């Protein structure tokens, strides 16, 4: 045997050309002595190769395979192509076309190479323009390389598009594209095909693209097709807008993008996106698709993007990202948006991040769920990944996580649910804000353990335009602010409240701030805090601002600061002034009516921690007989309080532990008594009588039981004495 080679003509203008309407083209060979079999199944013929034989190469240089059916045929089938080799090369304009225009289906294109398959400036396309289904492109090899190459499966009619399936240990695309499209330009179209990729590593470089698109009218408006990528090692997108995208410009919902990989890298303006787009000539009510990233240990975005967007009647898509660690820097972003042209009846998508560590750096670096028009924004959900119980968000250079509105639509919610510890640290913010006329959303943080805000981090709800501010709601076991801030602010709207509930304690240090502040003529919001202990440490250094709790206003009225606690340490009711080195409770207004600071004792549930007893008592087991005296070792000792305070909030006694609670002959060593003036006998307090332990009991003449210091000489009917050895 030997290699199969399609070469250019001597002039270099033409290569090998095979035309086989409704036919089957099969290429292959063996490298050495072996028998190639011819399999017959009905009207179908195919080649077979012995196991463990060395296969030959197939080289296609400017070769063309036209497998489309005769356009004059109503029901003719399109042809198929099968290539089996050790190495397959498509180069210099080589192309495969398989299209059906009638009711017949297009044939499949199947490529298998033991070693590798390389495409350079080549194309494969399978279409359906009628009611027949488009053909599929199926490739399996160890390494797959695409450069300046396109793969497309398309439906332009009512038939469904074909599938693209790539199976390889390594897949590299450079300035290349893989697409599955449904185009209903001349009438409702069938479903777009699926793109399935199974690989170890997938790399997209130099503007490469993997996409699925639905256009114009559709037979079925539900999503079809989709992009499913399973990579055992890494998925990487880089250089000049490389992208994985799902788009609808029509009636049909866009497909979902699902990526399962231990590591995802998006950099250099690359992106993953699911979009519902507008078109002046067609209906545009399709929903944007969703993006799912699963099973990742590490996701890195460096000047790259993950986005879902709607600018039509359709809803925005959702982003769900599950990873141990997420790093976003250099202006990168994760965004679910409703643009200015989105209809008021739609809603932007949501962003759900399940991670144990999130690192954000860069002034324009962000994670956003936003609306830029009349539609409402979606939510941001934060929590730990997999079986984790803690989440740390580290900010740098003013990066942010935000649910926002910049127009008339309502801002979204930010919801954080972490079982143990939620930490925000560094220069950045977690916020729900309004920069337009629409109201801001709320921020809700829940953890049964520790909530910590430190090193300049900010948690806020704000109304920076004419819209109302939201509510910042925190429920935690312990809250620590160490150079951190909780803020609810408004410039022209209403609200802007903070509700903070801790089960154990609230601690402020390092010039921390809890503020519901109003600017201009707006009224200050309210701060409502419930915590058993509220502690502010002394201000640090000269010109310190102190640790303040504010509900202040400029020209409007001050708000209310309501505190329920059992112990409030190191606070005073003062006007908070920068650099005053005091910890202040401030509900003042510069020119309006001052608010009020209300401090009450925290109510304690008297039955908290108790067990509910049975309604009906059980019948006790009563032993027959009772013993009047023991073996002489039992004792009854009055030990007093032993230094225990009368209630949990009083100081402990310094009298020490009395020695009479110890067994006879054992005492606690006491320190030498201090020398003091003698006490006169008249001033000495009478000593209490010693308590004598009861040695027995008897009934008196009234029938009452009486404890006696000595064992009585007579017995009741249930008493008896025993001599040693006598029962």
PDB file of C-alpha atoms in Angstrom, residues 186-340:
ATOM      1  CA  UNK A 186     -36.784  32.516   3.253  1.00  0.00           C
ATOM      2  CA  UNK A 187     -39.187  30.950   5.759  1.00  0.00           C
ATOM      3  CA  UNK A 188     -39.175  29.244   9.171  1.00  0.00           C
ATOM      4  CA  UNK A 189     -36.018  27.216   9.626  1.00  0.00           C
ATOM      5  CA  UNK A 190     -35.372  23.965  11.405  1.00  0.00           C
ATOM      6  CA  UNK A 191     -33.133  23.483  14.395  1.00  0.00           C
ATOM      7  CA  UNK A 192     -29.476  24.352  14.430  1.00  0.00           C
ATOM      8  CA  UNK A 193     -27.078  21.487  14.991  1.00  0.00           C
ATOM      9  CA  UNK A 194     -25.090  20.612  18.089  1.00  0.00           C
ATOM     10  CA  UNK A 195     -21.350  21.167  18.584  1.00  0.00           C
ATOM     11  CA  UNK A 196     -19.744  18.492  20.776  1.00  0.00           C
ATOM     12  CA  UNK A 197     -16.051  18.608  21.671  1.00  0.00           C
ATOM     13  CA  UNK A 198     -14.231  15.939  23.707  1.00  0.00           C
ATOM     14  CA  UNK A 199     -10.580  16.778  24.319  1.00  0.00           C
ATOM     15  CA  UNK A 200      -7.701  17.110  26.715  1.00  0.00           C
ATOM     16  CA  UNK A 201      -6.761  20.671  25.723  1.00  0.00           C
ATOM     17  CA  UNK A 202      -8.681  23.147  23.569  1.00  0.00           C
ATOM     18  CA  UNK A 203      -6.960  26.343  22.411  1.00  0.00           C
ATOM     19  CA  UNK A 204      -8.463  29.180  20.366  1.00  0.00           C
ATOM     20  CA  UNK A 205      -5.977  31.733  18.992  1.00  0.00           C
ATOM     21  CA  UNK A 206      -5.926  34.730  16.647  1.00  0.00           C
ATOM     22  CA  UNK A 207      -9.640  35.451  16.442  1.00  0.00           C
ATOM     23  CA  UNK A 208     -10.830  31.860  16.256  1.00  0.00           C
ATOM     24  CA  UNK A 209     -14.493  31.162  16.948  1.00  0.00           C
ATOM     25  CA  UNK A 210     -16.831  28.345  17.968  1.00  0.00           C
ATOM     26  CA  UNK A 211     -20.439  29.454  17.527  1.00  0.00           C
ATOM     27  CA  UNK A 212     -24.057  28.522  17.127  1.00  0.00           C
ATOM     28  CA  UNK A 213     -26.495  31.025  15.608  1.00  0.00           C
ATOM     29  CA  UNK A 214     -30.220  31.133  14.906  1.00  0.00           C
ATOM     30  CA  UNK A 215     -31.541  33.758  12.472  1.00  0.00           C
ATOM     31  CA  UNK A 216     -34.969  35.061  11.566  1.00  0.00           C
ATOM     32  CA  UNK A 217     -38.097  32.863  11.660  1.00  0.00           C
ATOM     33  CA  UNK A 218     -38.099  29.417  13.266  1.00  0.00           C
ATOM     34  CA  UNK A 219     -40.396  26.396  13.249  1.00  0.00           C
ATOM     35  CA  UNK A 220     -39.784  25.790  16.954  1.00  0.00           C
ATOM     36  CA  UNK A 221     -38.888  28.778  19.160  1.00  0.00           C
ATOM     37  CA  UNK A 222     -37.338  26.657  21.922  1.00  0.00           C
ATOM     38  CA  UNK A 223     -33.559  26.478  22.007  1.00  0.00           C
ATOM     39  CA  UNK A 224     -31.869  23.913  19.814  1.00  0.00           C
ATOM     40  CA  UNK A 225     -28.364  22.686  19.323  1.00  0.00           C
ATOM     41  CA  UNK A 226     -25.844  24.015  21.788  1.00  0.00           C
ATOM     42  CA  UNK A 227     -22.118  23.960  22.474  1.00  0.00           C
ATOM     43  CA  UNK A 228     -20.844  21.248  24.828  1.00  0.00           C
ATOM     44  CA  UNK A 229     -17.116  21.172  25.581  1.00  0.00           C
ATOM     45  CA  UNK A 230     -15.487  18.585  27.829  1.00  0.00           C
ATOM     46  CA  UNK A 231     -11.765  19.177  28.318  1.00  0.00           C
ATOM     47  CA  UNK A 232      -9.813  17.040  30.758  1.00  0.00           C
ATOM     48  CA  UNK A 233      -6.995  19.582  31.147  1.00  0.00           C
ATOM     49  CA  UNK A 234      -7.618  23.141  29.939  1.00  0.00           C
ATOM     50  CA  UNK A 235      -9.702  25.398  27.680  1.00  0.00           C
ATOM     51  CA  UNK A 236      -7.831  28.513  26.560  1.00  0.00           C
ATOM     52  CA  UNK A 237      -8.997  31.502  24.496  1.00  0.00           C
ATOM     53  CA  UNK A 238      -6.528  34.215  23.494  1.00  0.00           C
ATOM     54  CA  UNK A 239      -5.552  36.854  20.939  1.00  0.00           C
ATOM     55  CA  UNK A 240      -7.688  39.203  18.876  1.00  0.00           C
ATOM     56  CA  UNK A 241     -11.250  38.458  19.947  1.00  0.00           C
ATOM     57  CA  UNK A 242     -11.209  34.682  19.935  1.00  0.00           C
ATOM     58  CA  UNK A 243     -14.621  33.600  21.149  1.00  0.00           C
ATOM     59  CA  UNK A 244     -17.127  30.901  21.976  1.00  0.00           C
ATOM     60  CA  UNK A 245     -20.571  32.329  21.321  1.00  0.00           C
ATOM     61  CA  UNK A 246     -24.262  31.509  21.077  1.00  0.00           C
ATOM     62  CA  UNK A 247     -26.512  34.050  19.385  1.00  0.00           C
ATOM     63  CA  UNK A 248     -30.113  34.467  18.335  1.00  0.00           C
ATOM     64  CA  UNK A 249     -31.245  37.129  15.879  1.00  0.00           C
ATOM     65  CA  UNK A 250     -34.816  35.998  15.494  1.00  0.00           C
ATOM     66  CA  UNK A 251     -37.652  34.060  17.052  1.00  0.00           C
ATOM     67  CA  UNK A 252     -35.748  31.084  18.401  1.00  0.00           C
ATOM     68  CA  UNK A 253     -34.038  31.056  21.799  1.00  0.00           C
ATOM     69  CA  UNK A 254     -30.274  30.935  21.630  1.00  0.00           C
ATOM     70  CA  UNK A 255     -28.479  27.724  22.550  1.00  0.00           C
ATOM     71  CA  UNK A 256     -26.617  27.127  25.804  1.00  0.00           C
ATOM     72  CA  UNK A 257     -22.843  26.938  26.188  1.00  0.00           C
ATOM     73  CA  UNK A 258     -21.621  24.254  28.605  1.00  0.00           C
ATOM     74  CA  UNK A 259     -17.918  23.900  29.388  1.00  0.00           C
ATOM     75  CA  UNK A 260     -16.545  21.254  31.746  1.00  0.00           C
ATOM     76  CA  UNK A 261     -12.839  21.656  32.444  1.00  0.00           C
ATOM     77  CA  UNK A 262     -10.390  21.845  35.363  1.00  0.00           C
ATOM     78  CA  UNK A 263      -8.942  25.101  34.026  1.00  0.00           C
ATOM     79  CA  UNK A 264     -10.368  27.908  31.884  1.00  0.00           C
ATOM     80  CA  UNK A 265      -8.219  30.800  30.611  1.00  0.00           C
ATOM     81  CA  UNK A 266      -9.676  33.792  28.748  1.00  0.00           C
ATOM     82  CA  UNK A 267      -7.292  36.623  27.839  1.00  0.00           C
ATOM     83  CA  UNK A 268      -6.323  39.283  25.296  1.00  0.00           C
ATOM     84  CA  UNK A 269      -9.895  40.399  24.394  1.00  0.00           C
ATOM     85  CA  UNK A 270     -11.170  36.824  24.032  1.00  0.00           C
ATOM     86  CA  UNK A 271     -14.700  36.044  25.246  1.00  0.00           C
ATOM     87  CA  UNK A 272     -17.467  33.555  25.912  1.00  0.00           C
ATOM     88  CA  UNK A 273     -20.912  35.002  25.243  1.00  0.00           C
ATOM     89  CA  UNK A 274     -24.602  34.197  24.804  1.00  0.00           C
ATOM     90  CA  UNK A 275     -26.575  36.994  23.144  1.00  0.00           C
ATOM     91  CA  UNK A 276     -30.118  37.865  22.080  1.00  0.00           C
ATOM     92  CA  UNK A 277     -29.609  40.411  19.291  1.00  0.00           C
ATOM     93  CA  UNK A 278     -31.871  42.763  17.336  1.00  0.00           C
ATOM     94  CA  UNK A 279     -32.600  42.842  13.590  1.00  0.00           C
ATOM     95  CA  UNK A 280     -34.596  45.431  11.660  1.00  0.00           C
ATOM     96  CA  UNK A 281     -36.174  42.885   9.322  1.00  0.00           C
ATOM     97  CA  UNK A 282     -37.291  40.049  11.570  1.00  0.00           C
ATOM     98  CA  UNK A 283     -39.017  39.183  14.792  1.00  0.00           C
ATOM     99  CA  UNK A 284     -36.580  39.330  17.690  1.00  0.00           C
ATOM    100  CA  UNK A 285     -38.214  37.728  20.720  1.00  0.00           C
ATOM    101  CA  UNK A 286     -35.715  34.897  21.227  1.00  0.00           C
ATOM    102  CA  UNK A 287     -34.087  34.571  24.638  1.00  0.00           C
ATOM    103  CA  UNK A 288     -30.337  34.691  25.035  1.00  0.00           C
ATOM    104  CA  UNK A 289     -28.605  31.430  25.881  1.00  0.00           C
ATOM    105  CA  UNK A 290     -26.926  30.458  29.147  1.00  0.00           C
ATOM    106  CA  UNK A 291     -23.244  29.903  29.930  1.00  0.00           C
ATOM    107  CA  UNK A 292     -22.241  27.112  32.321  1.00  0.00           C
ATOM    108  CA  UNK A 293     -18.646  26.576  33.490  1.00  0.00           C
ATOM    109  CA  UNK A 294     -18.343  23.421  35.605  1.00  0.00           C
ATOM    110  CA  UNK A 295     -15.717  21.376  37.420  1.00  0.00           C
ATOM    111  CA  UNK A 296     -12.979  24.001  37.304  1.00  0.00           C
ATOM    112  CA  UNK A 297     -10.148  24.277  39.796  1.00  0.00           C
ATOM    113  CA  UNK A 298      -9.065  27.582  38.269  1.00  0.00           C
ATOM    114  CA  UNK A 299     -10.772  30.138  35.993  1.00  0.00           C
ATOM    115  CA  UNK A 300      -8.672  33.105  34.822  1.00  0.00           C
ATOM    116  CA  UNK A 301      -9.869  36.160  32.884  1.00  0.00           C
ATOM    117  CA  UNK A 302      -7.188  38.687  31.946  1.00  0.00           C
ATOM    118  CA  UNK A 303      -8.598  41.403  29.694  1.00  0.00           C
ATOM    119  CA  UNK A 304     -11.164  38.805  28.617  1.00  0.00           C
ATOM    120  CA  UNK A 305     -14.926  38.483  28.977  1.00  0.00           C
ATOM    121  CA  UNK A 306     -17.794  36.170  29.817  1.00  0.00           C
ATOM    122  CA  UNK A 307     -21.122  37.773  28.919  1.00  0.00           C
ATOM    123  CA  UNK A 308     -24.808  37.244  28.301  1.00  0.00           C
ATOM    124  CA  UNK A 309     -26.891  40.029  26.814  1.00  0.00           C
ATOM    125  CA  UNK A 310     -30.346  40.891  25.557  1.00  0.00           C
ATOM    126  CA  UNK A 311     -31.159  43.975  23.510  1.00  0.00           C
ATOM    127  CA  UNK A 312     -34.531  42.768  22.214  1.00  0.00           C
ATOM    128  CA  UNK A 313     -37.815  41.312  23.443  1.00  0.00           C
ATOM    129  CA  UNK A 314     -36.030  38.191  24.667  1.00  0.00           C
ATOM    130  CA  UNK A 315     -34.760  37.578  28.174  1.00  0.00           C
ATOM    131  CA  UNK A 316     -31.114  37.732  29.039  1.00  0.00           C
ATOM    132  CA  UNK A 317     -29.165  34.553  29.644  1.00  0.00           C
ATOM    133  CA  UNK A 318     -27.607  33.383  32.899  1.00  0.00           C
ATOM    134  CA  UNK A 319     -23.961  32.753  33.745  1.00  0.00           C
ATOM    135  CA  UNK A 320     -23.203  29.934  36.193  1.00  0.00           C
ATOM    136  CA  UNK A 321     -19.548  29.470  37.102  1.00  0.00           C
ATOM    137  CA  UNK A 322     -18.324  26.745  39.478  1.00  0.00           C
ATOM    138  CA  UNK A 323     -14.633  26.864  40.393  1.00  0.00           C
ATOM    139  CA  UNK A 324     -12.314  26.660  43.369  1.00  0.00           C
ATOM    140  CA  UNK A 325     -10.566  29.891  42.390  1.00  0.00           C
ATOM    141  CA  UNK A 326     -11.627  32.730  40.079  1.00  0.00           C
ATOM    142  CA  UNK A 327      -9.128  35.399  39.007  1.00  0.00           C
ATOM    143  CA  UNK A 328     -10.322  38.429  37.003  1.00  0.00           C
ATOM    144  CA  UNK A 329      -7.868  41.227  36.160  1.00  0.00           C
ATOM    145  CA  UNK A 330      -6.691  43.835  33.631  1.00  0.00           C
ATOM    146  CA  UNK A 331     -10.177  45.148  32.869  1.00  0.00           C
ATOM    147  CA  UNK A 332     -11.764  41.740  32.373  1.00  0.00           C
ATOM    148  CA  UNK A 333     -15.437  41.254  33.226  1.00  0.00           C
ATOM    149  CA  UNK A 334     -18.254  38.785  33.784  1.00  0.00           C
ATOM    150  CA  UNK A 335     -21.504  40.474  32.760  1.00  0.00           C
ATOM    151  CA  UNK A 336     -25.190  39.668  32.388  1.00  0.00           C
ATOM    152  CA  UNK A 337     -26.827  42.719  30.809  1.00  0.00           C
ATOM    153  CA  UNK A 338     -30.058  44.116  29.426  1.00  0.00           C
ATOM    154  CA  UNK A 339     -29.068  46.909  27.052  1.00  0.00           C
ATOM    155  CA  UNK A 340     -30.840  50.203  26.390  1.00  0.00           C
TER     156      UNK A 340
END
